[in-house]
Each structure stands twice: as C-alpha cells, then as structure tokens.
Amino acid sequence: MNLILNSLPGFAEALSTTERRFVGKDAPDQVRPFLSLWGRTEQTRLVCLPEIASELGLARVLIKDEGQRLGQGSFKSLGGAYALMVLFKQLLESHLNQKVQVPQLLSPTARDFARSVTVCCATDGNHGKSVAAGARLLGCRSVIFIHAGVSQTRAEAIGASEIVRVDGNYDQSVREAERVAAERGWLLVSDTSWPGYEEIPAIVGQGYTILAEEALRQTGEQGHGNPTHVFLQAGVGGFASSIAGYLAERLGRENLKVVIVEPDLAACLFESARAGELVSVTPTEPTIMAMLECYQPSLIAWRILEKLSSGFMTVTEQQAKQAVRRLADRVEEPIVAGESGAAGLAGLAAAASDGDMRAALGLSSDSRVLLINTETATDPASYTDIVGRAPAEVAAGRAENASA
C-alpha cells in the first residue's frame, strides 16, 4: 500500500506562534494589500466534480482551479511575487529611512531604487516564473536558476532577465542559487527552506493562503459544506504545508484529514514519514510531474506537515496521466491541468479505489474532498501527448459549454 499513516511523535501537536502567523486564520489579510499591485485580484473558480464523486463513492469532490491565477498559469504567482514585494518594501524603507505604503512600491522613487536590486531563485518552472513576474512589476533584475530536467518550453515561459541552467537536479540548482546570491549580494527568494534560511520561504508560503481562504468561501457560497478531506500534492512541501495549516486553523484539525501526494519517483516527504525524520532521497529517473520533482523537503514545511498530515502517499506516472485526462475529458467544465496539477486527483482516485486506504483515511459516502489544480499545462507538448488534444482545444470546449 503506497500510503503511510502519520505516526510521527509530532502528529497532533499545535502549530507554533510563528507558524500560525504565516499560515493561520489571519495570514490572507497580510497578503491581500499586495495583490492590488497586479491590477487584477479576481478569484479562481471552484469546480464541482459530481461524476468523479459518484464513481468514487464520495459525497463531494471539488477542485480549485489555479491554472488561470493572475494570468501566470499556476498558484505560484501568489507566493514568489508576493514575497518579493514584501522584501522589496523592507529594502526600500531601509533605503529611504522611512515607512512606505504598498501602492508606493510602483512609484518613480521605488522604480529608481529597483534598478539596483537583483533577485534570484531556483525553480522547476512556476516559482521562478512568479519571482520573475514580480521583478518585472517592480523593475528589478531577475536571475532564475533551472536544472537540467526543466524543458525548454518551461524555461522560456519564465520570463526572467537571465536564465542560468545548472547541471543536475532541482536540489543542486537550489544550492547554486544560494551560492551565487551570497557571492554577489543578490536577494534570494527561495520557496524551500534549510537551517538558517526560514523566514523568506515562510513569506512565500503565506501568499498561498489566499487560495485556501477563497476555497472555503466558495464552498459555503455554493452550498457544498466544509471539506472533510484535502489531498495536496507536494514537491518540497511549501504549498501543501501552507494550505494544510490554514485549513486546519480555520476548520479545526479534528474536522479535516490532510493527505500529502507525491510522485513515486520523487517522494521525499513520504520517505521522511517512513524514516520518522526529515530525510532526502536519491534521484533515480525524472517524473512527468516536473513541478513536484524534489528530493529534499523544506524544513519549515516538514515541521507543519508532521503535525497536520493524516497520511503521506505516492502516485505513479500512469496515475498522473489518467488524472490529467479525467479533467480534460469532462463534458461540463473541462479543466486544463498539468501533470503536477492533477496529482491530487490521482492520489484521491487511488486511495478511494483501494479498500484498505479508503478505510485508513476515513473516506466514505459522506466525505467532501477538496483538490487543487495547481497549474495549467505548463508543457503544452507533453499535455497534448497525454490528452490527445492541445490545451487550447480543451479550454475552448469549456468556453463553448459556458456559452451554450
């Protein structure tokens, strides 16, 4: 069974004061003022999947579709760009020796200062795209480090001032970005953390709480009731820990089961749960779930997930592909989801279809499950190969249904 129930010593411990500051009930209030700098603050849609709920014997399956978030193609636009804005505000206040209001970050004075700032990070694609977009908005220079496995299509979509390709995997690109940033005095905006580097990834994660707040509001508005389960895909765990933390604080942890889903080819959280402590895993071969291809967990994410996650599970390449097709082939409201974006659905389908896992996670005909499509088709060629249609064709089907 590709599921490990949480038996860690920290399970059910309360979140710390610092963790609640970044992912608790009030976290979205810290993020919201900065969203106005994008010039577009509309929420993404929450879609009910009744055919999947019926097939899996569940009361509700809902998916929050982040594929169109802020025009950036993924939920990551809420994290990296937001963190950069927060950090740039601090730098500008220090430079001017005075307080600065959020709208002033786009002022001529701020733009002049921004020319002296270079921001960098490592990425599989989406986080770097967010940081680069924030840098363009503010007027900073951005240097984004990518690893050998990032496709040229994903690299070109980042839109950075400069792209640096690093031999090796994601974790090696993280280390190289850290090294160069320290050497050149650049601002490093990483979404993963390690000892001594924790606050900035926490700010990145704080940005993601906006989508969790939206999801709860939409479930209420649509009359679905609060979720009883949430299946969250994970790379280093930053996204999963932020969403899990916010939902648990809002709903009460006793009312929600959190399940972490990873590719079986890059399951660093799953293996950490098995080992009983944070561990890294040895890379074998690349996964099509490219945005989840991480081999060392984020330190701050692990601290939260070991307290809140009911279980950790893995999915195969074929299960991810099947989930992508399921969402694309819907008659009503087809959803364009990349392989990483559909991983949560892949996990739910596997768990609900297996008697042992279903019982272990308390899935039943009364269960209301929340999923999050974290990205659109970030590699259109790969998506077309899986689905048999281009992303635009699938999206066009949604537009036709809406106008019918």
XYZ file of C-alpha atoms in Angstrom:
404
model
C 0.000 0.000 0.000
C 1.544 3.287 -1.093
C 0.219 5.088 1.975
C 1.889 5.825 5.286
C -0.363 6.972 8.104
C 1.152 9.631 10.312
C 2.568 8.055 13.452
C 5.245 10.698 13.983
C 5.831 11.991 17.547
C 4.823 15.496 16.476
C 1.469 14.463 14.997
C -1.405 16.445 16.544
C 0.925 18.965 18.212
C -0.291 22.556 17.980
C 1.258 24.890 15.432
C 3.743 27.335 16.894
C 3.028 31.041 17.182
C 5.346 31.697 14.239
C 3.673 29.038 12.089
C 0.235 30.477 12.838
C 1.482 33.930 11.859
C 2.357 32.704 8.389
C -0.422 30.158 7.706
C -3.112 30.832 10.317
C -6.525 32.463 10.060
C -5.187 35.994 9.654
C -2.493 35.200 7.089
C -4.536 36.185 3.998
C -5.082 39.639 5.479
C -1.324 40.211 5.245
C -1.266 39.156 1.597
C -4.320 40.925 0.205
C -2.970 44.510 0.034
C -0.113 43.385 -2.211
C -2.442 41.672 -4.701
C -3.681 45.074 -5.832
C -0.261 45.731 -7.389
C -1.063 43.106 -10.025
C -4.053 45.136 -11.164
C -6.200 42.004 -11.124
C -7.457 40.322 -7.991
C -10.283 38.079 -9.196
C -10.593 34.703 -7.509
C -10.112 31.449 -9.389
C -13.024 29.073 -9.882
C -14.053 26.193 -7.644
C -15.476 23.357 -9.748
C -17.692 20.526 -8.534
C -16.835 17.088 -9.967
C -20.049 15.097 -9.374
C -19.184 12.332 -11.840
C -15.911 11.622 -10.023
C -17.607 11.774 -6.625
C -20.203 9.254 -7.810
C -17.587 6.945 -9.313
C -15.506 7.001 -6.111
C -18.456 6.722 -3.716
C -17.994 10.137 -2.108
C -20.421 12.913 -1.252
C -18.492 15.717 -2.960
C -15.289 16.213 -4.913
C -14.359 19.842 -5.512
C -11.328 21.235 -7.303
C -9.916 24.737 -7.025
C -8.564 25.623 -10.469
C -5.399 27.714 -10.136
C -4.491 27.408 -13.814
C -5.510 31.000 -14.519
C -4.282 32.658 -11.321
C -3.209 36.236 -12.103
C -2.569 35.229 -15.703
C 0.536 33.305 -14.625
C -0.683 29.737 -15.096
C -0.303 28.493 -11.523
C -0.859 29.131 -7.829
C 2.826 30.069 -7.528
C 2.037 33.621 -8.630
C 0.644 34.133 -5.131
C 3.917 33.131 -3.469
C 7.169 34.201 -5.081
C 5.953 37.550 -6.376
C 4.256 38.330 -3.067
C 7.382 37.511 -1.070
C 9.470 39.692 -3.378
C 7.053 42.587 -2.875
C 7.267 42.226 0.911
C 11.054 42.053 0.848
C 11.373 44.922 -1.638
C 9.191 47.064 0.618
C 11.571 46.357 3.514
C 14.601 47.192 1.372
C 13.025 50.419 0.115
C 12.088 51.514 3.644
C 15.650 50.909 4.753
C 16.987 52.814 1.745
C 14.680 55.805 2.321
C 14.781 55.533 6.123
C 11.005 55.887 6.260
C 7.837 53.816 6.099
C 6.424 53.043 2.661
C 2.821 52.201 1.778
C 2.159 49.294 -0.570
C 0.946 51.467 -3.523
C 4.236 53.404 -3.322
C 6.141 50.302 -4.426
C 5.270 51.298 -8.009
C 6.258 54.957 -7.608
C 9.088 56.582 -9.637
C 11.238 56.658 -6.494
C 10.730 52.931 -5.991
C 11.429 52.208 -9.668
C 14.720 54.078 -9.452
C 15.759 52.039 -6.427
C 14.605 48.782 -8.042
C 17.246 49.140 -10.751
C 19.880 48.421 -8.100
C 18.217 45.181 -6.940
C 18.839 41.741 -8.448
C 16.581 38.930 -7.262
C 17.217 35.239 -7.834
C 15.878 31.760 -7.073
C 15.953 28.174 -8.254
C 12.878 26.680 -9.873
C 11.266 23.802 -11.730
C 9.323 26.500 -13.585
C 6.371 28.013 -11.752
C 8.086 29.589 -8.728
C 10.716 31.210 -10.928
C 8.018 32.500 -13.237
C 6.314 34.143 -10.251
C 9.523 35.716 -8.940
C 10.404 36.976 -12.416
C 6.930 38.454 -12.858
C 7.219 40.253 -9.523
C 10.624 41.567 -10.534
C 9.259 42.928 -13.818
C 6.393 44.599 -11.970
C 8.756 46.324 -9.549
C 11.547 46.996 -12.029
C 14.179 44.675 -10.536
C 16.546 42.407 -12.431
C 15.829 38.672 -12.079
C 18.189 35.722 -12.468
C 16.495 32.339 -12.326
C 18.385 29.063 -11.902
C 16.924 25.945 -13.534
C 18.181 22.374 -13.549
C 18.922 20.062 -16.440
C 15.466 18.467 -16.386
C 13.479 21.681 -16.969
C 12.136 21.610 -20.529
C 12.993 24.446 -22.897
C 9.303 25.335 -23.121
C 9.069 25.786 -19.356
C 12.362 27.702 -19.309
C 11.209 30.144 -21.978
C 7.939 30.762 -20.139
C 9.724 32.024 -17.010
C 10.374 35.450 -18.464
C 13.434 36.301 -16.360
C 16.148 38.834 -17.120
C 18.560 35.912 -17.199
C 18.229 32.121 -17.040
C 21.090 30.009 -15.667
C 20.885 26.273 -16.359
C 22.625 24.085 -13.774
C 23.803 20.524 -14.359
C 21.980 18.107 -12.075
C 18.591 18.175 -10.359
C 16.417 20.734 -8.575
C 18.241 20.462 -5.254
C 21.537 21.205 -6.973
C 20.050 24.287 -8.617
C 18.860 25.438 -5.175
C 22.379 25.164 -3.811
C 23.851 27.013 -6.775
C 21.345 29.866 -6.473
C 22.185 30.147 -2.773
C 25.924 30.197 -3.505
C 25.749 32.847 -6.231
C 23.327 35.036 -4.269
C 25.705 35.081 -1.286
C 28.686 35.766 -3.524
C 27.085 38.662 -5.427
C 24.782 40.146 -2.818
C 21.581 39.240 -4.658
C 18.196 38.839 -2.988
C 17.423 35.108 -2.810
C 13.679 34.339 -2.811
C 13.507 30.572 -2.366
C 10.338 28.596 -1.723
C 12.216 25.881 0.127
C 13.998 26.276 3.446
C 17.010 24.911 5.296
C 18.666 25.687 8.637
C 19.354 29.406 8.771
C 17.051 30.231 5.851
C 13.453 30.113 7.020
C 11.676 33.475 7.019
C 11.614 34.120 3.263
C 10.149 30.682 2.360
C 7.578 31.266 5.129
C 6.564 34.542 3.453
C 6.296 32.723 0.120
C 4.005 30.152 1.723
C 1.915 32.858 3.359
C 0.923 34.048 -0.097
C -0.703 30.705 -0.890
C -3.205 31.059 1.961
C -5.245 33.384 -0.251
C -6.385 30.458 -2.407
C -7.351 28.390 0.656
C -9.403 31.286 2.014
C -11.129 31.619 -1.354
C -11.876 27.898 -1.489
C -13.615 27.911 1.895
C -15.654 30.954 0.957
C -16.684 29.333 -2.333
C -17.669 26.024 -0.736
C -20.011 27.983 1.510
C -21.409 30.114 -1.305
C -22.033 27.043 -3.453
C -23.664 25.117 -0.604
C -21.188 22.234 -0.511
C -20.259 22.384 3.146
C -16.737 22.388 4.527
C -14.319 19.764 3.212
C -13.646 16.713 5.364
C -10.538 15.750 3.368
C -7.961 17.608 1.302
C -5.464 15.882 -0.984
C -2.441 18.113 -1.537
C 0.368 17.394 -3.987
C 3.850 18.197 -2.754
C 7.353 18.835 -4.009
C 9.363 20.284 -1.132
C 6.076 20.742 0.744
C 5.747 24.527 0.903
C 2.377 24.708 -0.849
C 0.977 21.696 0.994
C 2.002 22.979 4.422
C 0.527 26.432 3.800
C -2.837 25.110 2.632
C -2.959 22.436 5.333
C -2.056 24.949 8.024
C -4.677 27.484 7.005
C -7.475 24.944 6.555
C -6.698 23.226 9.857
C -6.694 26.544 11.703
C -9.973 27.610 10.097
C -11.880 24.329 10.295
C -10.319 22.703 13.342
C -7.808 19.957 12.750
C -10.184 17.348 14.169
C -12.608 18.121 11.311
C -10.177 17.689 8.415
C -7.916 14.924 7.143
C -4.889 16.139 5.173
C -3.307 13.698 2.695
C 0.012 14.502 1.025
C 0.525 13.158 -2.524
C 3.925 12.851 -4.225
C 5.323 11.205 -7.362
C 6.735 7.782 -6.508
C 9.914 8.887 -8.297
C 10.421 11.894 -6.018
C 8.813 11.134 -2.652
C 10.947 12.973 -0.097
C 8.077 13.664 2.327
C 6.775 10.105 2.053
C 10.237 8.767 2.859
C 10.637 11.260 5.697
C 7.378 9.975 7.183
C 8.669 6.422 6.804
C 12.003 7.306 8.469
C 10.379 9.309 11.244
C 12.529 12.345 10.478
C 13.334 14.712 7.647
C 15.421 12.905 5.007
C 16.400 13.445 1.390
C 16.027 10.792 -1.295
C 18.364 9.728 -4.080
C 17.184 10.693 -7.580
C 16.523 7.832 -9.967
C 14.725 8.985 -13.111
C 12.720 12.145 -13.900
C 8.975 12.274 -13.270
C 6.437 13.820 -15.618
C 5.153 15.632 -12.520
C 8.019 18.047 -13.082
C 6.903 20.705 -10.601
C 6.973 18.064 -7.858
C 10.389 16.651 -8.733
C 12.131 17.483 -5.451
C 14.306 15.218 -3.346
C 14.786 17.172 -0.123
C 11.863 18.564 1.903
C 11.585 22.148 3.036
C 12.455 22.354 6.718
C 9.609 24.687 7.697
C 7.122 22.741 5.580
C 8.075 19.466 7.247
C 7.552 20.953 10.705
C 3.956 21.781 9.794
C 3.156 18.631 7.835
C 4.414 16.271 10.525
C 1.852 17.894 12.843
C -1.109 18.070 10.457
C -0.928 15.369 7.795
C -3.033 12.290 8.375
C -1.145 10.393 5.703
C 1.524 10.521 3.016
C 1.083 8.686 -0.274
C 2.639 8.315 -3.718
C 1.242 8.056 -7.239
C 2.704 6.642 -10.439
C 3.310 8.308 -13.783
C 0.323 6.495 -15.282
C -1.983 7.547 -12.454
C -0.992 11.180 -13.012
C -1.644 10.911 -16.751
C -5.037 9.341 -16.119
C -5.965 12.211 -13.793
C -4.950 14.769 -16.439
C -7.216 13.018 -18.954
C -10.111 12.758 -16.487
C -10.157 16.515 -16.032
C -9.734 17.251 -19.739
C -12.472 14.849 -20.828
C -15.225 16.271 -18.629
C -18.377 17.075 -20.585
C -19.173 20.057 -18.392
C -16.386 22.467 -17.469
C -13.319 20.586 -18.726
C -10.202 21.544 -16.776
C -6.731 22.027 -18.207
C -4.400 20.592 -15.578
C -0.711 19.837 -15.949
C 0.696 16.578 -14.669
C 1.632 18.139 -11.324
C -1.680 19.962 -11.098
C -3.643 16.720 -11.429
C -1.569 14.790 -8.873
C -4.015 15.429 -6.034
C -6.824 13.861 -8.049
C -4.535 10.939 -8.891
C -3.983 10.401 -5.179
C -7.673 10.602 -4.340
C -8.623 8.163 -7.090
C -6.022 5.665 -5.908
C -6.983 5.964 -2.243
C -10.759 5.848 -2.728
C -10.485 2.807 -5.017
C -8.418 0.777 -2.567
C -10.371 -0.728 0.323
C -7.526 -0.569 2.816
C -6.532 3.010 2.009
C -10.153 4.101 1.899
C -10.745 2.753 5.398
C -7.453 4.102 6.752
C -8.279 7.625 5.584
C -11.932 7.516 6.573
C -13.232 8.046 3.043
C -16.951 7.306 2.790
C -20.167 8.305 1.106
C -20.278 11.275 3.498
C -16.817 12.596 2.581
C -16.382 16.001 0.983
C -12.966 16.223 -0.691
C -11.110 19.348 -1.759
C -8.479 19.180 -4.501
C -6.364 21.945 -6.001
C -5.285 22.062 -9.628
C -2.027 23.877 -9.016
C -1.127 24.538 -12.649
C -2.351 24.667 -16.200
C -0.478 22.826 -18.981
C 2.997 24.266 -18.380
C 4.428 21.988 -21.079
C 1.841 22.040 -23.915
C 3.607 19.356 -25.937
C 3.602 16.909 -23.037
C -0.034 17.736 -22.290
C -1.076 17.172 -25.900
C 0.710 13.837 -25.926
C -1.188 12.718 -22.807
C -4.646 14.042 -23.683
C -4.629 13.816 -27.469
C -5.705 17.452 -27.733
C -3.898 20.730 -27.269
C -4.567 22.739 -24.081
C -6.266 25.469 -26.106
C -8.658 22.913 -27.603
C -9.637 21.620 -24.171
C -10.092 25.175 -22.878
C -12.182 26.021 -25.946
C -14.554 23.213 -25.029
C -15.119 24.888 -21.671
C -15.849 28.214 -23.370
C -18.338 26.557 -25.746
C -20.178 24.895 -22.855
C -20.331 28.198 -20.981
C -21.917 29.999 -23.926
C -24.354 27.196 -24.801
